[in-house]
Amino acid sequence: MSNDLFDFGERIDRYAVMGNPITHSKSPKIHSLFAKQTSQAVEYTAIQVDMGGFSQAVGNFCASGGKGLNITVPFKEEAWQLVSERSQRAELAGAVNTIKFDRDQIFGDNTDGIGLVHDLKNNHNYELRDKIILLMGAGGAARGVIAPILEQHPSLLIIANRTPDKAVALAMHFSEFGTVQGCGYGQLNELQFDLVLNATAASLQGEVPDLPEELLADQAMCYDLMYGAKPTAFMAWAAVHGASQITDGLGMLVEQAAESFYIWRDVRPETSSVIEMLREVLNNE
Ligand code: ATR
């Protein structure tokens, strides 16, 4: 019996997440739950890649028969450079978090923004249409979510950043997709927001950008794109300042993974049970 025949039906397709550091990545857990739930023959591992070794690592994974990759910090921009084809949302985000190897093509996509939108709409029952939205931060995390937010037709999106020029430049970059303006935190005094999204790295330092006391509209939602076992500093700020819904980015993490899984497998996993399971894992860490 030839090996081909012997292997037929037994094949497991291999995927991985690449980043540095990668030991705390939740992606292997999420994708193994998706694979089990959808009965897909998928193996998913985490690969730590040395700085300077990214393109080599991607080439090796592809050459060894790997089917696709997730890319995380700090390689998303390099992945954008590396791929041979990009989705429109990846093109605009300037970053790639999902790679699919397709014959001799390397297809790059970015599922972060749609992950945020799906989490808000499907898990929190929150519609973005006609809302006044504040996005804090103008780095890679912020840039990845702007086009998918504007696609939902908010009435206004303000991007605020510690370095205001970066927010202004980002707003200009996305201006053809909706009403979007950039500014510094000191210029937020006139407006009240329905939804405030924190895409800064301030949470990592336990800090909150300098925000006006009256920032939140009635029934405001506050969403931190970061997640952890404990509420972030921004989530604590939101509680003190009267937000009616407060959430972290765990749902976004699972939703962006679900979109990657769909790109690779053409099957949509159910996400709410996976978010619940991950929340438990996080609380027990
Ligand atoms: P990421 O890929 O996580 O977005 P990044 O591209 O380095 O990381 O961007 C970090 C973002 O967090 C930036 O918007 C940064 O503001 P600056 O552009 O002014 O540097 C913001 N940030 C980081 N620490 C902050 C803090 N303590 N307060 C306010 N904003 C902060």
PDB file of C-alpha atoms and ligand atoms in Angstrom:
ATOM      1  CA  MET A   1       0.000   0.000   0.000  1.00  0.00           C
ATOM      2  CA  SER A   2       1.400   3.399  -0.932  1.00  0.00           C
ATOM      3  CA  ASN A   3       1.837   6.027   1.756  1.00  0.00           C
ATOM      4  CA  ASP A   4      -0.659   8.277  -0.010  1.00  0.00           C
ATOM      5  CA  LEU A   5      -3.421   5.728   0.294  1.00  0.00           C
ATOM      6  CA  PHE A   6      -2.440   4.892   3.825  1.00  0.00           C
ATOM      7  CA  ASP A   7      -2.566   8.574   4.815  1.00  0.00           C
ATOM      8  CA  PHE A   8      -5.891   9.244   3.126  1.00  0.00           C
ATOM      9  CA  GLY A   9      -8.531  10.134   5.704  1.00  0.00           C
ATOM     10  CA  GLU A  10      -6.014  10.254   8.531  1.00  0.00           C
ATOM     11  CA  ARG A  11      -4.584  13.630   7.611  1.00  0.00           C
ATOM     12  CA  ILE A  12      -4.455  16.338  10.242  1.00  0.00           C
ATOM     13  CA  ASP A  13      -4.014  19.881   8.930  1.00  0.00           C
ATOM     14  CA  ARG A  14      -1.455  21.904  10.863  1.00  0.00           C
ATOM     15  CA  TYR A  15      -1.814  25.527  11.967  1.00  0.00           C
ATOM     16  CA  ALA A  16       0.093  27.660  14.453  1.00  0.00           C
ATOM     17  CA  VAL A  17       0.377  31.073  16.052  1.00  0.00           C
ATOM     18  CA  MET A  18       3.732  32.856  15.746  1.00  0.00           C
ATOM     19  CA  GLY A  19       4.858  35.653  18.052  1.00  0.00           C
ATOM     20  CA  ASN A  20       7.382  36.708  20.660  1.00  0.00           C
ATOM     21  CA  PRO A  21       6.665  36.101  23.495  1.00  0.00           C
ATOM     22  CA  ILE A  22       4.118  33.347  22.862  1.00  0.00           C
ATOM     23  CA  THR A  23       3.996  31.164  25.998  1.00  0.00           C
ATOM     24  CA  HIS A  24       0.839  32.841  27.358  1.00  0.00           C
ATOM     25  CA  SER A  25      -1.063  32.683  24.064  1.00  0.00           C
ATOM     26  CA  LYS A  26      -4.626  31.425  24.428  1.00  0.00           C
ATOM     27  CA  SER A  27      -4.889  30.657  20.690  1.00  0.00           C
ATOM     28  CA  PRO A  28      -3.952  26.919  20.881  1.00  0.00           C
ATOM     29  CA  LYS A  29      -6.663  26.408  23.516  1.00  0.00           C
ATOM     30  CA  ILE A  30      -9.254  28.366  21.504  1.00  0.00           C
ATOM     31  CA  HIS A  31      -8.539  26.565  18.225  1.00  0.00           C
ATOM     32  CA  SER A  32      -8.490  23.130  19.808  1.00  0.00           C
ATOM     33  CA  LEU A  33     -11.938  23.884  21.279  1.00  0.00           C
ATOM     34  CA  PHE A  34     -13.138  25.040  17.826  1.00  0.00           C
ATOM     35  CA  ALA A  35     -11.698  21.908  16.155  1.00  0.00           C
ATOM     36  CA  LYS A  36     -13.381  19.589  18.646  1.00  0.00           C
ATOM     37  CA  GLN A  37     -16.696  21.391  18.400  1.00  0.00           C
ATOM     38  CA  THR A  38     -16.748  21.326  14.567  1.00  0.00           C
ATOM     39  CA  SER A  39     -15.088  17.867  14.187  1.00  0.00           C
ATOM     40  CA  GLN A  40     -12.289  19.314  12.067  1.00  0.00           C
ATOM     41  CA  ALA A  41      -8.983  17.410  11.839  1.00  0.00           C
ATOM     42  CA  VAL A  42      -6.841  20.327  12.952  1.00  0.00           C
ATOM     43  CA  GLU A  43      -3.677  20.596  15.021  1.00  0.00           C
ATOM     44  CA  TYR A  44      -2.734  24.057  16.326  1.00  0.00           C
ATOM     45  CA  THR A  45       0.486  24.928  18.137  1.00  0.00           C
ATOM     46  CA  ALA A  46       2.293  28.048  19.401  1.00  0.00           C
ATOM     47  CA  ILE A  47       5.686  28.885  17.887  1.00  0.00           C
ATOM     48  CA  GLN A  48       8.044  31.406  19.477  1.00  0.00           C
ATOM     49  CA  VAL A  49       9.956  33.174  16.706  1.00  0.00           C
ATOM     50  CA  ASP A  50      13.262  34.982  17.253  1.00  0.00           C
ATOM     51  CA  MET A  51      13.452  38.623  16.277  1.00  0.00           C
ATOM     52  CA  GLY A  52      14.815  38.726  12.733  1.00  0.00           C
ATOM     53  CA  GLY A  53      13.719  35.150  12.038  1.00  0.00           C
ATOM     54  CA  PHE A  54      10.098  35.706  11.046  1.00  0.00           C
ATOM     55  CA  SER A  55      10.128  35.202   7.266  1.00  0.00           C
ATOM     56  CA  GLN A  56      12.348  32.125   7.639  1.00  0.00           C
ATOM     57  CA  ALA A  57       9.960  30.655  10.238  1.00  0.00           C
ATOM     58  CA  VAL A  58       6.937  31.252   7.974  1.00  0.00           C
ATOM     59  CA  GLY A  59       8.787  29.685   5.007  1.00  0.00           C
ATOM     60  CA  ASN A  60       9.735  26.636   7.059  1.00  0.00           C
ATOM     61  CA  PHE A  61       6.198  26.153   8.349  1.00  0.00           C
ATOM     62  CA  CYS A  62       4.770  26.359   4.832  1.00  0.00           C
ATOM     63  CA  ALA A  63       7.440  24.040   3.370  1.00  0.00           C
ATOM     64  CA  SER A  64       6.675  21.435   6.030  1.00  0.00           C
ATOM     65  CA  GLY A  65       3.033  21.314   4.879  1.00  0.00           C
ATOM     66  CA  GLY A  66       1.463  23.791   7.348  1.00  0.00           C
ATOM     67  CA  LYS A  67      -1.878  25.182   6.154  1.00  0.00           C
ATOM     68  CA  GLY A  68      -2.104  28.515   7.929  1.00  0.00           C
ATOM     69  CA  LEU A  69      -0.869  30.811  10.663  1.00  0.00           C
ATOM     70  CA  ASN A  70      -1.999  33.385  13.145  1.00  0.00           C
ATOM     71  CA  ILE A  71       0.505  36.169  13.664  1.00  0.00           C
ATOM     72  CA  THR A  72       0.745  38.173  16.843  1.00  0.00           C
ATOM     73  CA  VAL A  73       2.947  40.850  18.421  1.00  0.00           C
ATOM     74  CA  PRO A  74       5.475  41.944  17.194  1.00  0.00           C
ATOM     75  CA  PHE A  75       5.223  40.426  13.705  1.00  0.00           C
ATOM     76  CA  LYS A  76       1.863  41.610  12.306  1.00  0.00           C
ATOM     77  CA  GLU A  77       3.398  44.431  10.226  1.00  0.00           C
ATOM     78  CA  GLU A  78       6.168  42.162   8.944  1.00  0.00           C
ATOM     79  CA  ALA A  79       3.528  39.596   7.989  1.00  0.00           C
ATOM     80  CA  TRP A  80       1.753  42.317   6.007  1.00  0.00           C
ATOM     81  CA  GLN A  81       4.978  42.872   4.048  1.00  0.00           C
ATOM     82  CA  LEU A  82       5.577  39.173   3.529  1.00  0.00           C
ATOM     83  CA  VAL A  83       2.274  37.942   2.099  1.00  0.00           C
ATOM     84  CA  SER A  84       1.669  37.754  -1.661  1.00  0.00           C
ATOM     85  CA  GLU A  85      -2.005  38.725  -1.494  1.00  0.00           C
ATOM     86  CA  ARG A  86      -4.026  40.742   1.048  1.00  0.00           C
ATOM     87  CA  SER A  87      -7.701  41.168   1.873  1.00  0.00           C
ATOM     88  CA  GLN A  88      -8.955  44.756   1.737  1.00  0.00           C
ATOM     89  CA  ARG A  89      -9.287  44.873   5.530  1.00  0.00           C
ATOM     90  CA  ALA A  90      -5.672  43.696   5.936  1.00  0.00           C
ATOM     91  CA  GLU A  91      -4.541  46.211   3.339  1.00  0.00           C
ATOM     92  CA  LEU A  92      -6.150  49.043   5.317  1.00  0.00           C
ATOM     93  CA  ALA A  93      -5.046  47.791   8.728  1.00  0.00           C
ATOM     94  CA  GLY A  94      -1.399  47.705   7.629  1.00  0.00           C
ATOM     95  CA  ALA A  95      -1.102  44.461   9.580  1.00  0.00           C
ATOM     96  CA  VAL A  96      -1.830  40.770   9.019  1.00  0.00           C
ATOM     97  CA  ASN A  97      -2.922  38.424  11.812  1.00  0.00           C
ATOM     98  CA  THR A  98      -4.062  35.491   9.641  1.00  0.00           C
ATOM     99  CA  ILE A  99      -2.158  33.703   6.876  1.00  0.00           C
ATOM    100  CA  LYS A 100      -3.520  30.979   4.621  1.00  0.00           C
ATOM    101  CA  PHE A 101      -1.168  29.005   2.386  1.00  0.00           C
ATOM    102  CA  ASP A 102      -2.946  28.354  -0.861  1.00  0.00           C
ATOM    103  CA  ARG A 103      -0.836  26.507  -3.459  1.00  0.00           C
ATOM    104  CA  ASP A 104       1.939  29.014  -4.227  1.00  0.00           C
ATOM    105  CA  GLN A 105       0.020  32.014  -2.802  1.00  0.00           C
ATOM    106  CA  ILE A 106       0.404  33.347   0.757  1.00  0.00           C
ATOM    107  CA  PHE A 107      -2.893  35.036   1.540  1.00  0.00           C
ATOM    108  CA  GLY A 108      -2.939  37.588   4.391  1.00  0.00           C
ATOM    109  CA  ASP A 109      -6.009  38.796   6.278  1.00  0.00           C
ATOM    110  CA  ASN A 110      -6.736  40.759   9.423  1.00  0.00           C
ATOM    111  CA  THR A 111      -9.582  39.513  11.629  1.00  0.00           C
ATOM    112  CA  ASP A 112      -8.999  41.777  14.672  1.00  0.00           C
ATOM    113  CA  GLY A 113     -11.495  44.474  13.709  1.00  0.00           C
ATOM    114  CA  ILE A 114     -14.267  42.107  12.693  1.00  0.00           C
ATOM    115  CA  GLY A 115     -13.573  40.203  15.940  1.00  0.00           C
ATOM    116  CA  LEU A 116     -14.279  43.391  17.914  1.00  0.00           C
ATOM    117  CA  VAL A 117     -17.430  44.176  15.914  1.00  0.00           C
ATOM    118  CA  HIS A 118     -18.771  40.598  16.260  1.00  0.00           C
ATOM    119  CA  ASP A 119     -18.111  40.630  20.008  1.00  0.00           C
ATOM    120  CA  LEU A 120     -19.970  43.934  20.444  1.00  0.00           C
ATOM    121  CA  LYS A 121     -22.909  42.956  18.226  1.00  0.00           C
ATOM    122  CA  ASN A 122     -23.344  39.256  18.895  1.00  0.00           C
ATOM    123  CA  ASN A 123     -22.142  38.811  22.485  1.00  0.00           C
ATOM    124  CA  HIS A 124     -23.049  42.202  23.978  1.00  0.00           C
ATOM    125  CA  ASN A 125     -26.049  42.987  21.805  1.00  0.00           C
ATOM    126  CA  TYR A 126     -24.498  46.384  21.039  1.00  0.00           C
ATOM    127  CA  GLU A 127     -25.169  48.116  17.704  1.00  0.00           C
ATOM    128  CA  LEU A 128     -22.632  50.675  16.470  1.00  0.00           C
ATOM    129  CA  ARG A 129     -24.903  52.353  13.922  1.00  0.00           C
ATOM    130  CA  ASP A 130     -25.502  56.074  14.712  1.00  0.00           C
ATOM    131  CA  LYS A 131     -23.351  55.927  17.855  1.00  0.00           C
ATOM    132  CA  ILE A 132     -20.758  58.530  18.901  1.00  0.00           C
ATOM    133  CA  ILE A 133     -17.601  56.502  19.459  1.00  0.00           C
ATOM    134  CA  LEU A 134     -14.234  57.329  21.025  1.00  0.00           C
ATOM    135  CA  LEU A 135     -11.242  55.176  20.125  1.00  0.00           C
ATOM    136  CA  MET A 136      -8.264  55.776  22.427  1.00  0.00           C
ATOM    137  CA  GLY A 137      -4.848  55.036  20.933  1.00  0.00           C
ATOM    138  CA  ALA A 138      -3.283  55.364  17.499  1.00  0.00           C
ATOM    139  CA  GLY A 139      -0.913  52.374  17.400  1.00  0.00           C
ATOM    140  CA  GLY A 140      -1.272  49.019  15.654  1.00  0.00           C
ATOM    141  CA  ALA A 141      -4.195  47.828  17.800  1.00  0.00           C
ATOM    142  CA  ALA A 142      -6.229  50.957  17.056  1.00  0.00           C
ATOM    143  CA  ARG A 143      -5.438  50.996  13.349  1.00  0.00           C
ATOM    144  CA  GLY A 144      -6.655  47.390  12.946  1.00  0.00           C
ATOM    145  CA  VAL A 145     -10.189  48.139  14.140  1.00  0.00           C
ATOM    146  CA  ILE A 146     -10.991  51.477  12.468  1.00  0.00           C
ATOM    147  CA  ALA A 147     -12.295  50.326   9.060  1.00  0.00           C
ATOM    148  CA  PRO A 148     -14.565  47.578  10.493  1.00  0.00           C
ATOM    149  CA  ILE A 149     -15.993  50.120  12.997  1.00  0.00           C
ATOM    150  CA  LEU A 150     -16.676  52.679  10.243  1.00  0.00           C
ATOM    151  CA  GLU A 151     -18.370  49.974   8.167  1.00  0.00           C
ATOM    152  CA  GLN A 152     -21.033  49.839  10.906  1.00  0.00           C
ATOM    153  CA  HIS A 153     -21.962  53.504  10.215  1.00  0.00           C
ATOM    154  CA  PRO A 154     -21.449  55.221  13.564  1.00  0.00           C
ATOM    155  CA  SER A 155     -22.475  58.901  13.438  1.00  0.00           C
ATOM    156  CA  LEU A 156     -18.959  59.955  14.533  1.00  0.00           C
ATOM    157  CA  LEU A 157     -15.675  58.243  15.367  1.00  0.00           C
ATOM    158  CA  ILE A 158     -13.098  60.280  17.264  1.00  0.00           C
ATOM    159  CA  ILE A 159      -9.583  58.877  17.597  1.00  0.00           C
ATOM    160  CA  ALA A 160      -7.725  60.383  20.581  1.00  0.00           C
ATOM    161  CA  ASN A 161      -4.058  59.809  21.316  1.00  0.00           C
ATOM    162  CA  ARG A 162      -1.340  60.966  23.735  1.00  0.00           C
ATOM    163  CA  THR A 163       0.586  62.062  20.641  1.00  0.00           C
ATOM    164  CA  PRO A 164      -2.269  63.896  18.852  1.00  0.00           C
ATOM    165  CA  ASP A 165      -0.552  64.058  15.429  1.00  0.00           C
ATOM    166  CA  LYS A 166      -0.723  60.266  15.122  1.00  0.00           C
ATOM    167  CA  ALA A 167      -4.485  60.308  15.741  1.00  0.00           C
ATOM    168  CA  VAL A 168      -4.969  63.076  13.174  1.00  0.00           C
ATOM    169  CA  ALA A 169      -2.927  61.134  10.580  1.00  0.00           C
ATOM    170  CA  LEU A 170      -4.922  57.942  11.212  1.00  0.00           C
ATOM    171  CA  ALA A 171      -8.229  59.784  10.885  1.00  0.00           C
ATOM    172  CA  MET A 172      -7.074  61.236   7.533  1.00  0.00           C
ATOM    173  CA  HIS A 173      -6.050  57.767   6.353  1.00  0.00           C
ATOM    174  CA  PHE A 174      -9.570  56.400   6.972  1.00  0.00           C
ATOM    175  CA  SER A 175     -11.583  59.526   6.092  1.00  0.00           C
ATOM    176  CA  GLU A 176     -13.139  58.058   2.930  1.00  0.00           C
ATOM    177  CA  PHE A 177     -14.846  55.332   5.000  1.00  0.00           C
ATOM    178  CA  GLY A 178     -16.886  57.521   7.364  1.00  0.00           C
ATOM    179  CA  THR A 179     -16.953  60.530   9.680  1.00  0.00           C
ATOM    180  CA  VAL A 180     -13.707  60.248  11.609  1.00  0.00           C
ATOM    181  CA  GLN A 181     -11.545  62.853  13.378  1.00  0.00           C
ATOM    182  CA  GLY A 182      -8.292  62.734  15.323  1.00  0.00           C
ATOM    183  CA  CYS A 183      -7.225  64.755  18.386  1.00  0.00           C
ATOM    184  CA  GLY A 184      -5.480  64.734  21.778  1.00  0.00           C
ATOM    185  CA  TYR A 185      -7.186  63.838  25.092  1.00  0.00           C
ATOM    186  CA  GLY A 186      -7.246  67.521  26.042  1.00  0.00           C
ATOM    187  CA  GLN A 187      -9.681  68.245  23.182  1.00  0.00           C
ATOM    188  CA  LEU A 188     -12.420  65.870  24.334  1.00  0.00           C
ATOM    189  CA  ASN A 189     -14.242  68.309  26.619  1.00  0.00           C
ATOM    190  CA  GLU A 190     -17.096  69.201  24.284  1.00  0.00           C
ATOM    191  CA  LEU A 191     -18.444  65.715  23.531  1.00  0.00           C
ATOM    192  CA  GLN A 192     -20.065  62.781  25.315  1.00  0.00           C
ATOM    193  CA  PHE A 193     -19.583  59.284  23.938  1.00  0.00           C
ATOM    194  CA  ASP A 194     -21.887  56.276  23.662  1.00  0.00           C
ATOM    195  CA  LEU A 195     -18.975  53.871  23.286  1.00  0.00           C
ATOM    196  CA  VAL A 196     -15.361  54.276  24.455  1.00  0.00           C
ATOM    197  CA  LEU A 197     -12.798  51.772  23.184  1.00  0.00           C
ATOM    198  CA  ASN A 198      -9.373  51.542  24.801  1.00  0.00           C
ATOM    199  CA  ALA A 199      -6.739  50.468  22.270  1.00  0.00           C
ATOM    200  CA  THR A 200      -3.789  52.045  24.108  1.00  0.00           C
ATOM    201  CA  ALA A 201      -1.006  50.148  25.801  1.00  0.00           C
ATOM    202  CA  ALA A 202      -1.696  52.208  28.962  1.00  0.00           C
ATOM    203  CA  SER A 203      -3.510  49.260  30.580  1.00  0.00           C
ATOM    204  CA  LEU A 204      -0.253  47.303  30.518  1.00  0.00           C
ATOM    205  CA  GLN A 205       1.215  49.932  32.853  1.00  0.00           C
ATOM    206  CA  GLY A 206      -1.990  50.102  34.941  1.00  0.00           C
ATOM    207  CA  GLU A 207      -2.617  53.631  33.644  1.00  0.00           C
ATOM    208  CA  VAL A 208      -5.566  55.419  32.057  1.00  0.00           C
ATOM    209  CA  PRO A 209      -5.233  58.283  29.573  1.00  0.00           C
ATOM    210  CA  ASP A 210      -6.164  61.680  31.041  1.00  0.00           C
ATOM    211  CA  LEU A 211      -9.919  61.808  30.331  1.00  0.00           C
ATOM    212  CA  PRO A 212     -12.559  64.461  31.105  1.00  0.00           C
ATOM    213  CA  GLU A 213     -14.915  63.625  34.023  1.00  0.00           C
ATOM    214  CA  GLU A 214     -18.035  64.020  31.854  1.00  0.00           C
ATOM    215  CA  LEU A 215     -16.851  61.862  28.952  1.00  0.00           C
ATOM    216  CA  LEU A 216     -19.602  59.233  29.030  1.00  0.00           C
ATOM    217  CA  ALA A 217     -23.128  59.676  27.655  1.00  0.00           C
ATOM    218  CA  ASP A 218     -26.120  57.982  29.318  1.00  0.00           C
ATOM    219  CA  GLN A 219     -26.030  54.196  28.865  1.00  0.00           C
ATOM    220  CA  ALA A 220     -22.408  54.354  27.714  1.00  0.00           C
ATOM    221  CA  MET A 221     -20.408  51.229  27.025  1.00  0.00           C
ATOM    222  CA  CYS A 222     -16.680  51.029  27.824  1.00  0.00           C
ATOM    223  CA  TYR A 223     -14.581  48.354  26.137  1.00  0.00           C
ATOM    224  CA  ASP A 224     -10.907  47.588  26.788  1.00  0.00           C
ATOM    225  CA  LEU A 225      -9.272  45.653  23.941  1.00  0.00           C
ATOM    226  CA  MET A 226      -6.925  44.108  26.537  1.00  0.00           C
ATOM    227  CA  TYR A 227      -8.019  41.326  28.866  1.00  0.00           C
ATOM    228  CA  GLY A 228      -6.799  39.719  32.039  1.00  0.00           C
ATOM    229  CA  ALA A 229      -7.890  37.954  35.217  1.00  0.00           C
ATOM    230  CA  LYS A 230      -8.657  41.335  36.796  1.00  0.00           C
ATOM    231  CA  PRO A 231     -10.431  44.407  35.356  1.00  0.00           C
ATOM    232  CA  THR A 232      -7.996  46.823  33.685  1.00  0.00           C
ATOM    233  CA  ALA A 233      -7.370  50.355  35.002  1.00  0.00           C
ATOM    234  CA  PHE A 234      -9.638  51.712  32.248  1.00  0.00           C
ATOM    235  CA  MET A 235     -12.444  49.331  33.262  1.00  0.00           C
ATOM    236  CA  ALA A 236     -12.098  50.575  36.856  1.00  0.00           C
ATOM    237  CA  TRP A 237     -12.248  54.193  35.566  1.00  0.00           C
ATOM    238  CA  ALA A 238     -15.415  53.291  33.610  1.00  0.00           C
ATOM    239  CA  ALA A 239     -17.105  51.872  36.721  1.00  0.00           C
ATOM    240  CA  VAL A 240     -16.391  55.035  38.716  1.00  0.00           C
ATOM    241  CA  HIS A 241     -17.614  57.266  35.869  1.00  0.00           C
ATOM    242  CA  GLY A 242     -21.005  55.613  35.427  1.00  0.00           C
ATOM    243  CA  ALA A 243     -20.641  53.337  32.371  1.00  0.00           C
ATOM    244  CA  SER A 244     -23.634  51.037  32.056  1.00  0.00           C
ATOM    245  CA  GLN A 245     -21.714  48.244  30.291  1.00  0.00           C
ATOM    246  CA  ILE A 246     -18.030  47.465  30.838  1.00  0.00           C
ATOM    247  CA  THR A 247     -16.071  44.697  29.171  1.00  0.00           C
ATOM    248  CA  ASP A 248     -12.562  43.531  28.357  1.00  0.00           C
ATOM    249  CA  GLY A 249     -11.248  42.098  25.074  1.00  0.00           C
ATOM    250  CA  LEU A 250     -11.554  38.385  25.777  1.00  0.00           C
ATOM    251  CA  GLY A 251     -14.614  38.100  23.531  1.00  0.00           C
ATOM    252  CA  MET A 252     -12.741  39.929  20.761  1.00  0.00           C
ATOM    253  CA  LEU A 253      -9.861  37.462  21.097  1.00  0.00           C
ATOM    254  CA  VAL A 254     -12.208  34.508  20.588  1.00  0.00           C
ATOM    255  CA  GLU A 255     -14.139  36.204  17.779  1.00  0.00           C
ATOM    256  CA  GLN A 256     -10.992  37.085  15.810  1.00  0.00           C
ATOM    257  CA  ALA A 257      -9.916  33.457  16.194  1.00  0.00           C
ATOM    258  CA  ALA A 258     -13.323  32.262  14.950  1.00  0.00           C
ATOM    259  CA  GLU A 259     -12.958  34.418  11.845  1.00  0.00           C
ATOM    260  CA  SER A 260      -9.470  32.957  11.192  1.00  0.00           C
ATOM    261  CA  PHE A 261     -10.872  29.442  11.639  1.00  0.00           C
ATOM    262  CA  TYR A 262     -13.593  30.284   9.130  1.00  0.00           C
ATOM    263  CA  ILE A 263     -11.037  31.565   6.597  1.00  0.00           C
ATOM    264  CA  TRP A 264      -9.052  28.325   6.903  1.00  0.00           C
ATOM    265  CA  ARG A 265     -11.829  25.739   7.265  1.00  0.00           C
ATOM    266  CA  ASP A 266     -14.946  27.374   5.786  1.00  0.00           C
ATOM    267  CA  VAL A 267     -16.774  26.428   8.991  1.00  0.00           C
ATOM    268  CA  ARG A 268     -17.970  28.910  11.633  1.00  0.00           C
ATOM    269  CA  PRO A 269     -17.460  27.723  15.198  1.00  0.00           C
ATOM    270  CA  GLU A 270     -19.872  28.686  17.972  1.00  0.00           C
ATOM    271  CA  THR A 271     -18.096  31.190  20.218  1.00  0.00           C
ATOM    272  CA  SER A 272     -20.063  31.896  23.406  1.00  0.00           C
ATOM    273  CA  SER A 273     -19.258  28.560  25.089  1.00  0.00           C
ATOM    274  CA  VAL A 274     -15.573  29.062  24.189  1.00  0.00           C
ATOM    275  CA  ILE A 275     -15.558  32.574  25.697  1.00  0.00           C
ATOM    276  CA  GLU A 276     -17.108  31.149  28.889  1.00  0.00           C
ATOM    277  CA  MET A 277     -14.519  28.386  29.086  1.00  0.00           C
ATOM    278  CA  LEU A 278     -11.643  30.807  28.543  1.00  0.00           C
ATOM    279  CA  ARG A 279     -12.989  33.138  31.202  1.00  0.00           C
ATOM    280  CA  GLU A 280     -12.837  30.241  33.646  1.00  0.00           C
ATOM    281  CA  VAL A 281      -9.275  29.384  32.570  1.00  0.00           C
ATOM    282  CA  LEU A 282      -8.273  33.039  33.031  1.00  0.00           C
ATOM    283  CA  ASN A 283      -9.883  33.286  36.476  1.00  0.00           C
ATOM    284  CA  ASN A 284      -8.010  30.177  37.633  1.00  0.00           C
ATOM    285  CA  GLU A 285      -4.582  31.319  36.445  1.00  0.00           C
TER     286      GLU A 285
HETATM  287  P1  ATR B   1      -0.149  48.447  19.882  1.00  0.00           P
HETATM  288  O1  ATR B   1       0.316  47.592  18.749  1.00  0.00           O
HETATM  289  O2  ATR B   1      -0.532  47.702  21.130  1.00  0.00           O
HETATM  290  O3  ATR B   1      -1.192  49.415  19.462  1.00  0.00           O
HETATM  291  P2  ATR B   1       1.755  50.585  19.749  1.00  0.00           P
HETATM  292  O4  ATR B   1       1.656  50.578  18.262  1.00  0.00           O
HETATM  293  O5  ATR B   1       3.093  50.720  20.403  1.00  0.00           O
HETATM  294  O6  ATR B   1       1.146  49.268  20.363  1.00  0.00           O
HETATM  295  O7  ATR B   1       0.791  51.738  20.302  1.00  0.00           O
HETATM  296  C1  ATR B   1       0.596  51.970  21.659  1.00  0.00           C
HETATM  297  C2  ATR B   1      -0.512  53.002  21.840  1.00  0.00           C
HETATM  298  O8  ATR B   1      -0.766  53.171  23.241  1.00  0.00           O
HETATM  299  C3  ATR B   1      -0.160  54.383  21.313  1.00  0.00           C
HETATM  300  O9  ATR B   1      -1.350  55.011  20.883  1.00  0.00           O
HETATM  301  C4  ATR B   1       0.397  55.072  22.555  1.00  0.00           C
HETATM  302  O10 ATR B   1       0.345  56.476  22.519  1.00  0.00           O
HETATM  303  P3  ATR B   1       1.526  57.318  21.780  1.00  0.00           P
HETATM  304  O11 ATR B   1       1.280  57.171  20.302  1.00  0.00           O
HETATM  305  O12 ATR B   1       1.354  58.710  22.262  1.00  0.00           O
HETATM  306  O13 ATR B   1       2.820  56.681  22.214  1.00  0.00           O
HETATM  307  C5  ATR B   1      -0.545  54.548  23.598  1.00  0.00           C
HETATM  308  N1  ATR B   1      -0.026  54.582  24.992  1.00  0.00           N
HETATM  309  C6  ATR B   1       0.939  53.801  25.518  1.00  0.00           C
HETATM  310  N2  ATR B   1       1.109  54.076  26.836  1.00  0.00           N
HETATM  311  C7  ATR B   1       0.218  55.068  27.146  1.00  0.00           C
HETATM  312  C8  ATR B   1      -0.102  55.798  28.335  1.00  0.00           C
HETATM  313  N3  ATR B   1       0.508  55.554  29.494  1.00  0.00           N
HETATM  314  N4  ATR B   1      -1.090  56.732  28.262  1.00  0.00           N
HETATM  315  C9  ATR B   1      -1.729  56.989  27.092  1.00  0.00           C
HETATM  316  N5  ATR B   1      -1.474  56.326  25.934  1.00  0.00           N
HETATM  317  C10 ATR B   1      -0.510  55.386  25.950  1.00  0.00           C
END
